[in-house]
Coordinates of C-alpha atoms in Angstrom, one line a residue:
Chain A
M91 CA 0.7 48.3 -76.4
N92 CA -0.2 46.9 -73.3
Y93 CA -1.7 43.4 -74.6
E94 CA -2.7 42.1 -71.0
E95 CA -5.9 45.2 -71.5
L96 CA -6.4 44.0 -74.7
L97 CA -6.9 40.5 -73.3
H98 CA -9.3 41.6 -70.5
E99 CA -10.9 43.5 -73.2
Y100 CA -11.2 40.9 -75.2
F101 CA -13.2 38.5 -72.5
D102 CA -15.1 41.3 -72.1
G103 CA -16.8 41.4 -75.1
G104 CA -15.6 45.6 -75.8
L105 CA -12.6 44.9 -78.1
D106 CA -13.8 46.1 -82.3
E107 CA -12.0 43.8 -85.2
Q108 CA -8.7 45.8 -85.5
R109 CA -7.6 45.7 -82.3
E110 CA -8.6 42.3 -82.1
S111 CA -6.8 41.4 -84.6
V112 CA -3.3 42.9 -82.9
L113 CA -4.4 41.0 -79.6
F114 CA -4.3 37.9 -82.5
T115 CA -1.1 38.7 -83.4
A116 CA 0.5 38.9 -79.9
L117 CA -1.1 35.9 -79.2
A118 CA 0.7 34.0 -81.9
H119 CA 3.7 35.3 -80.8
D120 CA 3.8 35.2 -76.5
V121 CA 3.7 32.7 -75.5
N122 CA 2.7 34.0 -71.7
L123 CA 0.6 35.9 -73.4
R124 CA -0.8 32.7 -74.8
Q125 CA -1.2 30.7 -71.8
E126 CA -3.0 33.9 -70.0
F127 CA -5.1 33.2 -72.5
N128 CA -6.2 29.4 -72.0
D129 CA -6.1 30.2 -68.7
Y130 CA -8.9 32.6 -68.9
V131 CA -10.6 30.5 -71.3
N132 CA -10.4 27.8 -69.1
L133 CA -11.7 29.2 -65.7
R134 CA -14.4 31.4 -68.0
S135 CA -15.5 27.9 -69.6
A136 CA -15.9 26.0 -65.4
M137 CA -17.4 28.3 -64.7
Q138 CA -20.3 28.5 -67.4
S139 CA -20.8 25.2 -66.3
E140 CA -21.2 25.4 -63.2
V141 CA -23.8 28.1 -64.7
G142 CA -26.0 26.0 -66.2
S143 CA -25.5 23.5 -63.3
N144 CA -26.8 25.9 -61.0
T145 CA -29.8 24.7 -59.1
L146 CA -31.8 26.7 -56.6
P147 CA -33.3 23.6 -54.0
T148 CA -37.3 23.5 -54.6
A149 CA -37.4 23.3 -50.6
L150 CA -35.6 26.7 -50.7
S151 CA -38.5 28.2 -52.5
A152 CA -41.0 27.0 -50.5
S153 CA -39.9 27.8 -48.5
V154 CA -40.0 31.6 -49.2
F155 CA -43.5 31.2 -50.9
Q156 CA -44.1 29.9 -47.6
G157 CA -43.3 32.5 -45.7
L158 CA -45.5 34.7 -47.5
G159 CA -48.3 32.4 -47.0
Y160 CA -48.3 31.6 -50.8
S161 CA -48.2 28.3 -52.5
L162 CA -44.9 26.8 -54.8
P163 CA -46.7 26.4 -58.1
P164 CA -46.5 23.6 -59.4
A165 CA -44.9 25.2 -62.6
L166 CA -41.7 26.1 -60.5
V167 CA -41.5 23.1 -58.6
T168 CA -41.2 21.1 -62.0
A169 CA -38.8 24.2 -63.7
S170 CA -36.4 24.3 -60.9
S171 CA -36.3 21.4 -59.0
P172 CA -33.0 20.1 -58.5
E173 CA -34.0 18.0 -56.1
V174 CA -36.6 16.0 -57.8
G175 CA -33.6 15.2 -59.5
R176 CA -31.5 15.4 -56.7
A177 CA -34.2 12.4 -55.1
S178 CA -34.1 10.8 -58.0
G179 CA -31.0 10.5 -59.2
G180 CA -30.0 10.4 -55.4
L181 CA -32.5 6.6 -55.3
M182 CA -30.3 5.8 -58.6
T183 CA -27.5 5.9 -56.3
Y184 CA -28.6 4.8 -53.3
G185 CA -30.3 1.4 -55.9
A186 CA -26.9 1.5 -57.2
Y187 CA -25.1 0.5 -53.4
I188 CA -28.5 -1.3 -52.4
L189 CA -28.4 -4.0 -55.0
T190 CA -24.6 -4.2 -54.8
S191 CA -24.8 -4.6 -50.8
V192 CA -27.2 -7.3 -51.3
L193 CA -25.4 -9.2 -54.5
S194 CA -22.2 -8.8 -52.2
S195 CA -24.5 -10.1 -49.0
A196 CA -26.1 -12.8 -51.2
L197 CA -23.0 -14.3 -52.6
T198 CA -20.6 -14.1 -49.7
A199 CA -23.6 -16.0 -47.6
L200 CA -24.0 -18.6 -50.1
V201 CA -20.2 -19.0 -49.9
I202 CA -20.1 -19.9 -46.6
L203 CA -23.0 -21.8 -47.0
L204 CA -21.1 -24.0 -49.0
L205 CA -18.1 -24.3 -47.0
L206 CA -20.0 -24.6 -44.0
R207 CA -22.7 -26.5 -44.9
P208 CA -23.2 -29.8 -43.2
T209 CA -23.5 -33.5 -45.3
S210 CA -25.6 -35.4 -43.5
T211 CA -28.2 -35.0 -41.1
V212 CA -29.7 -37.2 -38.0
R213 CA -32.7 -35.9 -38.9
E214 CA -32.0 -37.7 -42.8
V215 CA -30.7 -40.4 -40.5
A216 CA -33.7 -40.8 -38.4
Q217 CA -35.9 -40.4 -42.1
T218 CA -34.2 -43.8 -43.6
I219 CA -34.2 -45.6 -40.4
P220 CA -37.0 -47.5 -38.5
A221 CA -37.3 -46.4 -35.1
T222 CA -37.5 -49.3 -33.6
I223 CA -36.0 -52.8 -33.6
S224 CA -37.2 -55.6 -32.5
P225 CA -35.6 -57.6 -29.5
E226 CA -34.8 -60.8 -31.2
R227 CA -32.7 -58.8 -33.8
M228 CA -30.9 -57.0 -31.7
Q229 CA -30.4 -60.2 -29.6
R230 CA -29.1 -61.8 -32.7
E231 CA -26.5 -58.9 -34.0
T232 CA -25.3 -58.4 -30.8
S233 CA -22.3 -60.8 -29.3
E234 CA -24.1 -60.6 -25.8
P235 CA -26.9 -63.7 -26.5
K236 CA -28.2 -62.4 -22.5
F237 CA -29.0 -59.3 -23.7
V238 CA -32.3 -58.7 -23.9
P239 CA -33.3 -55.3 -23.9
N240 CA -36.9 -54.5 -21.1
T241 CA -37.9 -51.4 -23.1
V242 CA -37.7 -50.2 -26.5
P243 CA -35.9 -46.9 -26.2
A244 CA -33.0 -49.4 -24.1
S245 CA -32.8 -51.0 -26.9
T246 CA -32.7 -48.4 -29.6
V247 CA -30.2 -45.8 -28.3
S248 CA -26.8 -45.7 -28.1
A249 CA -24.2 -44.6 -25.3
P250 CA -23.7 -41.4 -24.9
V251 CA -21.3 -39.7 -27.3
V252 CA -19.0 -37.5 -27.5
L253 CA -18.6 -35.8 -30.8
S254 CA -15.7 -32.7 -31.1
D255 CA -15.5 -32.0 -27.9
R256 CA -18.7 -30.7 -27.4
K257 CA -21.4 -32.8 -28.0
T258 CA -22.8 -35.7 -27.1
V259 CA -26.7 -37.1 -28.0
R260 CA -27.9 -40.2 -29.1
V261 CA -28.6 -41.7 -32.4
V262 CA -30.0 -45.0 -33.6
H263 CA -27.3 -46.7 -34.8
P264 CA -28.1 -47.9 -38.5
S265 CA -26.5 -51.4 -38.1
L266 CA -29.2 -52.5 -36.0
I267 CA -32.2 -51.3 -38.4
S268 CA -34.4 -54.2 -38.8
D269 CA -36.8 -54.6 -42.7
E270 CA -39.5 -55.4 -40.1
V271 CA -40.5 -53.0 -37.6
E272 CA -42.2 -54.5 -34.7
N273 CA -42.9 -52.0 -32.3
P274 CA -44.0 -48.3 -32.8
A275 CA -42.0 -45.6 -32.7
P276 CA -41.0 -44.1 -29.5
T277 CA -42.9 -41.7 -28.3
R278 CA -39.9 -38.6 -28.2
S279 CA -39.6 -36.6 -24.4
D280 CA -39.8 -32.8 -24.8
N281 CA -35.4 -32.6 -24.4
E282 CA -35.0 -35.2 -27.2
E283 CA -35.1 -34.3 -31.0
D284 CA -33.2 -34.5 -34.3
V285 CA -30.0 -32.9 -34.4
A286 CA -28.1 -32.0 -37.4
V287 CA -24.4 -33.6 -37.6
T288 CA -21.8 -33.6 -39.8
S289 CA -20.3 -37.1 -41.6
A290 CA -17.6 -37.3 -39.5
E291 CA -19.2 -37.1 -36.5
L292 CA -21.9 -39.4 -37.8
R293 CA -18.9 -42.1 -38.4
S294 CA -18.0 -41.5 -35.0
I295 CA -21.4 -42.6 -33.7
E296 CA -21.4 -45.2 -35.9
Q297 CA -18.4 -46.7 -33.8
A298 CA -19.0 -45.7 -30.0
I299 CA -22.5 -47.7 -31.0
V300 CA -20.2 -50.8 -32.7
S301 CA -18.5 -50.3 -29.8
A302 CA -20.6 -50.2 -26.9
P303 CA -21.8 -53.1 -24.7
H304 CA -25.3 -52.4 -25.5
H305 CA -26.4 -54.3 -22.4
T306 CA -24.7 -51.3 -20.6
L307 CA -27.0 -49.1 -23.0
P308 CA -28.6 -46.2 -21.1
T309 CA -31.3 -43.8 -22.0
I310 CA -29.6 -40.9 -22.9
N311 CA -31.3 -36.8 -21.8
S312 CA -29.7 -34.6 -23.9
G313 CA -31.9 -32.3 -24.1
E314 CA -29.4 -29.6 -23.3
V315 CA -26.9 -30.5 -26.3
L316 CA -29.8 -31.3 -28.9
A317 CA -31.6 -27.6 -27.3
D318 CA -28.1 -25.6 -28.0
M319 CA -27.5 -27.7 -31.5
T320 CA -30.6 -27.1 -32.2
S321 CA -30.6 -23.6 -32.3
G322 CA -28.1 -23.4 -34.8
S323 CA -24.9 -22.6 -32.4
S324 CA -22.4 -24.7 -30.5
F325 CA -21.3 -21.6 -28.7
G326 CA -23.5 -19.9 -28.8
L327 CA -22.1 -16.5 -31.4
D328 CA -23.7 -14.7 -33.8
V329 CA -21.7 -11.9 -35.2
A330 CA -23.4 -10.5 -38.1
I331 CA -22.2 -7.6 -40.5
R332 CA -24.5 -5.3 -42.5
S333 CA -25.3 -2.2 -44.3
F334 CA -27.8 0.6 -44.1
T335 CA -29.2 3.2 -46.3
S336 CA -30.8 5.6 -44.6
R337 CA -31.2 9.5 -43.6
S338 CA -30.0 12.1 -41.4
F339 CA -32.4 14.8 -40.0
P340 CA -31.2 17.7 -40.3
S341 CA -30.2 16.0 -43.7
V342 CA -26.9 17.9 -44.9
E343 CA -26.5 17.7 -48.4
L344 CA -22.3 17.8 -48.4
P345 CA -19.7 15.2 -49.2
D346 CA -17.1 14.3 -46.3
P347 CA -14.1 14.6 -47.1
A348 CA -12.7 12.2 -44.9
A349 CA -16.1 9.5 -46.0
S350 CA -13.7 6.6 -47.8
S351 CA -15.6 3.4 -49.0
M352 CA -16.3 1.9 -45.4
I353 CA -18.9 4.0 -44.1
D354 CA -22.6 2.8 -43.7
F355 CA -21.5 -0.4 -42.1
A356 CA -21.7 -2.4 -38.6
V357 CA -20.5 -5.1 -37.0
T358 CA -22.3 -7.2 -34.0
A359 CA -21.0 -10.0 -32.2
L360 CA -24.0 -11.6 -29.6
Y361 CA -23.6 -14.2 -27.4
A362 CA -27.2 -16.2 -27.1
L363 CA -28.2 -15.3 -23.0
A364 CA -31.6 -17.9 -23.5
D365 CA -33.4 -18.7 -25.9
N366 CA -34.4 -15.2 -28.3
H367 CA -32.2 -13.8 -26.3
A368 CA -29.2 -12.1 -26.7
A369 CA -26.8 -9.4 -26.2
G370 CA -23.2 -8.6 -27.1
I371 CA -21.2 -5.7 -29.1
E372 CA -22.4 -3.9 -32.6
F373 CA -19.2 -1.1 -33.7
G374 CA -20.0 0.8 -37.1
R375 CA -19.0 3.8 -39.3
E376 CA -21.2 6.5 -40.8
S377 CA -22.4 9.5 -41.7
F378 CA -24.2 11.6 -39.4
G379 CA -26.4 15.2 -40.3
Q380 CA -25.3 17.6 -37.9
E381 CA -26.1 21.4 -37.4
Y382 CA -25.0 23.4 -34.7
R383 CA -24.3 27.0 -34.1
Q384 CA -20.6 28.0 -32.4
T385 CA -19.0 31.3 -32.2
F386 CA -15.9 31.7 -34.1
S387 CA -13.4 34.9 -33.8
G388 CA -16.7 36.2 -31.7
N389 CA -19.0 35.7 -34.4
G390 CA -22.0 33.0 -33.9
V391 CA -22.0 30.7 -37.1
T392 CA -24.0 27.8 -38.3
V393 CA -22.1 25.1 -39.2
R394 CA -23.5 22.4 -41.1
Q395 CA -21.7 19.1 -41.9
N396 CA -21.8 15.2 -42.7
P397 CA -19.0 13.7 -40.5
T398 CA -18.2 10.0 -40.6
L399 CA -17.8 8.8 -37.3
W400 CA -16.8 5.6 -35.5
W401 CA -19.2 4.6 -33.5
G402 CA -19.7 1.3 -30.5
G403 CA -22.1 0.2 -27.9
A404 CA -23.5 -2.7 -26.3
S405 CA -26.5 -4.5 -27.8
Y406 CA -28.9 -6.8 -26.9
R407 CA -31.5 -8.9 -29.6
L408 CA -35.5 -10.3 -28.7
E409 CA -36.1 -12.4 -31.3
F410 CA -39.4 -13.0 -31.2
S411 CA -39.1 -16.6 -32.4
D412 CA -43.6 -17.4 -31.8
M413 CA -44.5 -14.7 -34.4
A414 CA -42.3 -17.1 -37.0
L415 CA -44.0 -15.9 -40.7
L416 CA -43.0 -18.7 -42.1
P417 CA -42.4 -22.0 -40.2
E418 CA -38.3 -21.7 -38.9
M419 CA -37.5 -19.3 -42.1
L420 CA -38.6 -15.9 -41.2
Y421 CA -38.0 -14.4 -37.6
P422 CA -39.1 -11.1 -36.6
Y423 CA -36.4 -9.4 -33.9
S424 CA -35.8 -6.2 -32.7
Q425 CA -32.3 -5.3 -31.7
A426 CA -31.1 -2.2 -29.4
T427 CA -27.2 -0.4 -29.1
I428 CA -27.0 1.7 -26.6
G429 CA -22.8 3.4 -27.5
M430 CA -21.2 6.2 -28.4
S431 CA -19.8 7.9 -31.6
E432 CA -16.8 9.8 -31.7
V433 CA -18.7 13.7 -31.0
G434 CA -21.0 12.2 -28.2
P435 CA -23.9 9.4 -27.0
L436 CA -25.7 7.5 -29.3
G437 CA -28.6 5.3 -29.5
R438 CA -30.0 3.0 -31.8
F439 CA -33.4 0.9 -32.6
L440 CA -33.9 -2.3 -35.0
L441 CA -36.9 -3.6 -35.8
G442 CA -37.3 -6.3 -38.7
V443 CA -36.8 -9.9 -39.7
R444 CA -34.0 -12.1 -39.6
I445 CA -33.8 -15.1 -42.6
I446 CA -32.4 -18.7 -41.9
P447 CA -32.5 -20.3 -44.4
E448 CA -29.7 -22.5 -42.4
Q449 CA -28.5 -23.6 -39.6
R450 CA -25.6 -21.2 -39.6
I451 CA -26.5 -18.3 -42.1
V452 CA -29.5 -15.5 -41.3
F453 CA -30.1 -12.7 -43.7
S454 CA -31.8 -9.3 -42.0
L455 CA -33.7 -6.8 -42.9
G456 CA -34.7 -4.2 -41.1
L457 CA -35.7 -0.6 -40.4
E458 CA -33.3 0.8 -37.7
G459 CA -33.4 4.1 -36.0
S460 CA -30.3 6.2 -34.2
L461 CA -30.6 9.5 -31.6
L462 CA -27.4 10.7 -31.9
A463 CA -26.2 13.9 -29.1
Y464 CA -23.4 16.5 -29.2
P465 CA -22.5 19.1 -27.1
V466 CA -21.1 22.4 -29.3
E467 CA -19.8 25.1 -26.4
K468 CA -22.0 23.8 -23.5
Q469 CA -25.5 22.9 -26.4
W470 CA -26.6 20.3 -26.7
Y471 CA -27.9 19.0 -30.8
S472 CA -29.2 15.7 -31.8
T473 CA -29.3 14.4 -35.3
T474 CA -32.0 11.6 -36.1
K475 CA -30.9 9.2 -38.5
L476 CA -33.5 6.7 -39.8
G477 CA -33.3 3.8 -43.2
L478 CA -33.6 0.9 -44.1
T479 CA -30.2 -2.4 -42.5
Y480 CA -29.8 -5.5 -44.2
G481 CA -27.3 -8.1 -43.9
V482 CA -25.9 -11.5 -42.8
S483 CA -24.6 -13.3 -40.3
I484 CA -23.2 -16.3 -38.9
R485 CA -23.4 -18.6 -35.7
F486 CA -21.1 -20.4 -34.1
Chain B
M1384 CA -51.7 31.0 -66.5
H1385 CA -47.7 31.0 -66.2
N1386 CA -47.6 31.8 -70.0
K1387 CA -50.2 35.0 -70.1
L1388 CA -47.7 36.0 -67.7
S1389 CA -44.6 36.0 -69.1
H1390 CA -45.0 38.6 -71.3
T1391 CA -45.9 40.8 -68.6
T1392 CA -43.0 43.3 -67.9
D1393 CA -41.2 43.3 -64.1
A1394 CA -43.1 47.1 -63.6
E1395 CA -46.3 45.5 -64.4
L1396 CA -45.6 42.5 -62.8
F1397 CA -44.1 44.4 -59.7
G1398 CA -47.0 46.6 -59.5
M1399 CA -49.5 43.3 -59.6
I1400 CA -47.9 42.5 -56.7
R1401 CA -50.5 44.9 -54.4
A1402 CA -53.7 43.2 -56.0
P1403 CA -55.9 41.0 -54.4
H1404 CA -54.2 38.2 -52.7
T1405 CA -54.4 35.4 -55.8
E1406 CA -53.1 38.1 -58.7
A1407 CA -50.3 38.8 -56.5
E1408 CA -49.1 35.4 -55.7
R1409 CA -49.2 34.9 -59.4
A1410 CA -47.0 38.1 -60.6
F1411 CA -44.8 36.7 -57.7
A1412 CA -44.1 33.3 -58.9
E1413 CA -43.5 34.6 -62.1
L1414 CA -41.0 37.0 -61.1
Y1415 CA -39.2 34.8 -58.1
N1416 CA -38.9 32.5 -61.6
R1417 CA -37.4 35.1 -63.8
Y1418 CA -34.5 36.0 -61.0
A1419 CA -34.4 33.3 -58.4
Q1420 CA -31.8 31.4 -59.9
K1421 CA -29.5 34.2 -61.0
L1422 CA -30.0 35.6 -57.1
Y1423 CA -29.5 32.0 -55.8
L1424 CA -25.7 31.8 -57.8
Y1425 CA -25.2 35.0 -56.5
C1426 CA -26.1 34.5 -53.5
R1427 CA -24.0 31.5 -52.4
K1428 CA -21.0 33.6 -54.6
V1429 CA -21.0 36.6 -53.2
L1430 CA -20.9 34.3 -49.5
G1431 CA -19.3 31.6 -50.3
N1432 CA -21.5 29.0 -48.0
E1433 CA -25.1 27.5 -48.1
T1434 CA -26.6 28.7 -45.1
D1435 CA -26.1 31.5 -45.0
A1436 CA -26.8 32.2 -48.8
H1437 CA -30.2 30.1 -47.6
D1438 CA -30.5 33.3 -45.8
V1439 CA -29.7 36.0 -47.7
F1440 CA -32.2 34.9 -50.3
Q1441 CA -34.8 34.2 -48.1
E1442 CA -34.7 37.5 -47.0
T1443 CA -34.3 39.3 -49.9
W1444 CA -37.4 37.9 -51.5
M1445 CA -39.2 38.7 -48.3
R1446 CA -37.7 42.5 -48.4
F1447 CA -38.7 42.9 -52.1
H1448 CA -42.9 41.8 -51.7
T1449 CA -43.3 44.1 -48.6
A1450 CA -41.8 47.1 -50.6
A1451 CA -43.5 45.9 -54.0
Q1452 CA -46.9 45.7 -51.0
R1453 CA -46.2 49.6 -49.8
G1454 CA -46.1 50.4 -54.0
T1455 CA -42.3 51.3 -53.5
G1456 CA -41.8 53.1 -56.7
V1457 CA -38.8 51.1 -58.7
E1458 CA -37.5 50.8 -62.7
N1459 CA -34.9 48.7 -62.4
I1460 CA -37.2 45.9 -60.8
G1461 CA -34.3 43.3 -61.9
G1462 CA -31.7 45.0 -60.0
Y1463 CA -34.0 46.1 -57.3
I1464 CA -33.6 42.6 -56.0
F1465 CA -29.7 42.3 -56.4
R1466 CA -29.5 45.7 -54.3
I1467 CA -31.7 44.1 -51.3
A1468 CA -29.5 41.0 -51.6
R1469 CA -26.2 43.2 -52.2
N1470 CA -27.4 44.9 -48.8
L1471 CA -27.9 41.8 -47.1
C1472 CA -24.9 40.0 -48.2
L1473 CA -23.2 43.0 -47.2
N1474 CA -23.7 42.5 -43.7
R1475 CA -23.8 39.5 -43.0
R1476 CA -20.1 39.9 -44.6
R1477 CA -19.0 42.5 -42.5
S1478 CA -20.7 40.2 -38.5
T1479 CA -18.9 36.8 -39.7
T1480 CA -15.7 37.7 -41.8
T1481 CA -12.9 36.2 -41.5
F1482 CA -9.8 37.9 -43.2
V1483 CA -7.2 35.6 -44.8
E1484 CA -4.6 36.8 -46.2
L1485 CA -4.0 36.3 -49.8
E1486 CA 0.0 34.9 -49.2
H1487 CA -1.8 32.7 -46.1
T1488 CA -3.3 30.8 -49.3
M1489 CA -2.1 27.7 -49.7
M1490 CA -3.2 25.6 -52.7
T1491 CA -0.8 22.7 -53.0
A1492 CA -0.2 20.8 -56.4
H1493 CA -2.3 18.1 -57.3
D1494 CA -0.9 14.7 -59.4
K1495 CA -3.3 14.4 -61.6
P1496 CA -4.3 16.9 -63.2
Y1497 CA -7.8 19.2 -63.3
E1498 CA -10.7 18.3 -63.4
Q1499 CA -13.4 21.0 -64.2
K1500 CA -15.1 20.4 -61.3
E1501 CA -11.8 20.2 -58.9
L1502 CA -11.5 24.0 -60.7
L1503 CA -14.7 25.2 -60.1
S1504 CA -13.8 24.1 -56.0
L1505 CA -11.1 26.2 -56.1
V1506 CA -12.2 29.2 -57.3
D1507 CA -14.5 29.3 -54.8
R1508 CA -12.1 28.8 -52.3
A1509 CA -9.8 31.4 -54.8
L1510 CA -13.0 34.1 -54.6
D1511 CA -13.0 33.1 -50.7
V1512 CA -10.2 35.1 -50.4
L1513 CA -10.8 38.4 -52.9
D1514 CA -11.8 41.2 -51.4
M1515 CA -16.4 41.3 -51.6
E1516 CA -15.8 44.5 -53.9
Y1517 CA -14.1 42.8 -56.6
R1518 CA -15.3 39.1 -55.7
E1519 CA -19.2 40.8 -56.4
A1520 CA -17.9 42.5 -59.5
F1521 CA -16.4 39.3 -60.7
V1522 CA -19.8 37.0 -60.2
L1523 CA -21.9 39.7 -61.6
H1524 CA -20.2 39.7 -64.7
E1525 CA -18.2 36.5 -65.2
M1526 CA -20.7 34.0 -63.6
E1527 CA -23.8 36.1 -64.0
G1528 CA -23.1 37.1 -67.8
M1529 CA -24.5 40.8 -66.4
S1530 CA -22.9 44.0 -68.5
Y1531 CA -21.0 46.4 -66.7
G1532 CA -24.0 49.0 -67.0
E1533 CA -26.6 46.5 -65.6
I1534 CA -24.0 46.0 -62.1
A1535 CA -23.8 49.9 -62.2
A1536 CA -27.1 50.2 -61.8
I1537 CA -26.9 46.9 -58.8
T1538 CA -23.3 48.6 -57.2
G1539 CA -23.7 52.0 -57.8
D1540 CA -20.2 52.6 -58.6
T1541 CA -19.2 53.5 -62.7
I1542 CA -18.0 51.3 -64.8
P1543 CA -14.6 51.7 -64.8
A1544 CA -14.6 50.9 -61.5
L1545 CA -16.5 47.7 -61.7
K1546 CA -14.0 46.7 -65.0
N1547 CA -11.0 47.3 -63.0
R1548 CA -12.5 44.8 -60.4
V1549 CA -13.3 42.2 -63.1
W1550 CA -9.7 43.0 -64.6
R1551 CA -8.3 42.9 -60.7
A1552 CA -10.0 39.6 -59.7
R1553 CA -9.4 37.5 -62.8
K1554 CA -5.9 38.1 -62.5
Q1555 CA -5.8 37.4 -58.3
I1556 CA -7.9 34.4 -59.2
R1557 CA -5.8 33.4 -61.6
K1558 CA -2.5 33.8 -59.8
L1559 CA -3.8 31.4 -57.6
L1560 CA -5.0 28.7 -59.4
S1561 CA -1.9 28.8 -61.5
P1562 CA -0.4 25.7 -60.5
F1563 CA -3.6 24.2 -61.3
L1564 CA -4.5 25.8 -64.4
A1565 CA -1.2 25.3 -66.1
E1566 CA -2.3 21.4 -65.8
M1567 CA -5.3 21.5 -67.3

């Protein structure tokens, strides 16, 4: 008897009890037949599970009804709305990504913040000391009896002090502080500001002031350095990493086999050219939905894919510091990037806010759009993306 | 509103599509509700790619609607819908078929037990290798759960011929996937 035939008849539901019994007896003794039986059971089980999860896209139903001049019945939307489910599922998935990214960004920023945080600032020093001292006090405490300062600024500031080979500042020497403030605080010139220095730097300033001959104390113009320091950066370099949650148009709901965990990120290094203006480079990796026509073996085929591509380019950032939403905390900004991807030219534009809780750390949040153009068989196609971007940057 | 139509037969609904706009719309929506899911699965599995499946699916309903408005005499409405889709699929396959020899299809082994989802992906690849007539019979019988009689009404083939195709399709798919099935 042909047991294989019985096996197929069994799966077709056409076996009577007697023949079924014969088949089961054979299965009990024939290992190969049993393996074949198990294989078909597994196949059928897998296929039935797919039938159960087969989902008809609402957009497809909508296009059918729209094509006929009908409106899509609400019952169909709810009954066969995989995209509703997919959208909420997608939201959950994206939500998890966003949450993870935000938390990890915050954690990284916190660690960096703790590592780089200055232990004291001149601002703090300035708040604890009088801005001026009396000439008498100066005379009493210096070893130069002939020294009588003529003006308050000259008597209360140090000689230029070099900090870490890159900054010069002027500060009030704490040892010259008098309990009695005899003169009003001097008015600072436009190019003088309180600046942040580390404890070590403050100690070197003190040392320099103590060792400096007081009669040579000049008024110091350190505006350039001060401006540099108050911008939070001495090198003017801003390195940022950010992620994005975005949607491609055309939207292609296909996984990219080449995609790894290193997707949807961008690294930016910008150099401050002037106040509010910075330029530099940016690179990143993300997926772009593509839909184009291509000829295979003489037949035109519509290709829809969702490749993950590397891209990079030149970037320019404009900060709207005059439009700070919270004083010294929230700055609107825009950023534009022009560059190339693995398949063609790319342009990006970002509009967002920079949150500056500390001089060296900046968080950013914004809306970003990008346009990718690519050629296929001498025809140009494009993909646009729109989404949310968020990240953190460190200023050096 | 749909509850009332849910007890209406396919043939009655088909006839209602010739009625004034609102009633036609409701009748069409009810028939769509009954067959769209199965038709979509059929198109996907037989054509093997989403874009073609969407095109054929949409075209099928357009043609079906046109036929209904013309008052075409149809007894088996479900079978008629699938016949339209089948003809469109055959045309589509003829224009875009890439021939792949069974022997040239390599499916490499995996280093971990296969899960059902992975197996399904492999089944799709195996279906691509099958001849259209085997693939169609297999999809309609094994996935859509249609009887050989229902399939015969769509394809116009005899029941023994269809049984033979499903049998051969099963054997070919098993042969292609045997390295993976053994690991399950």
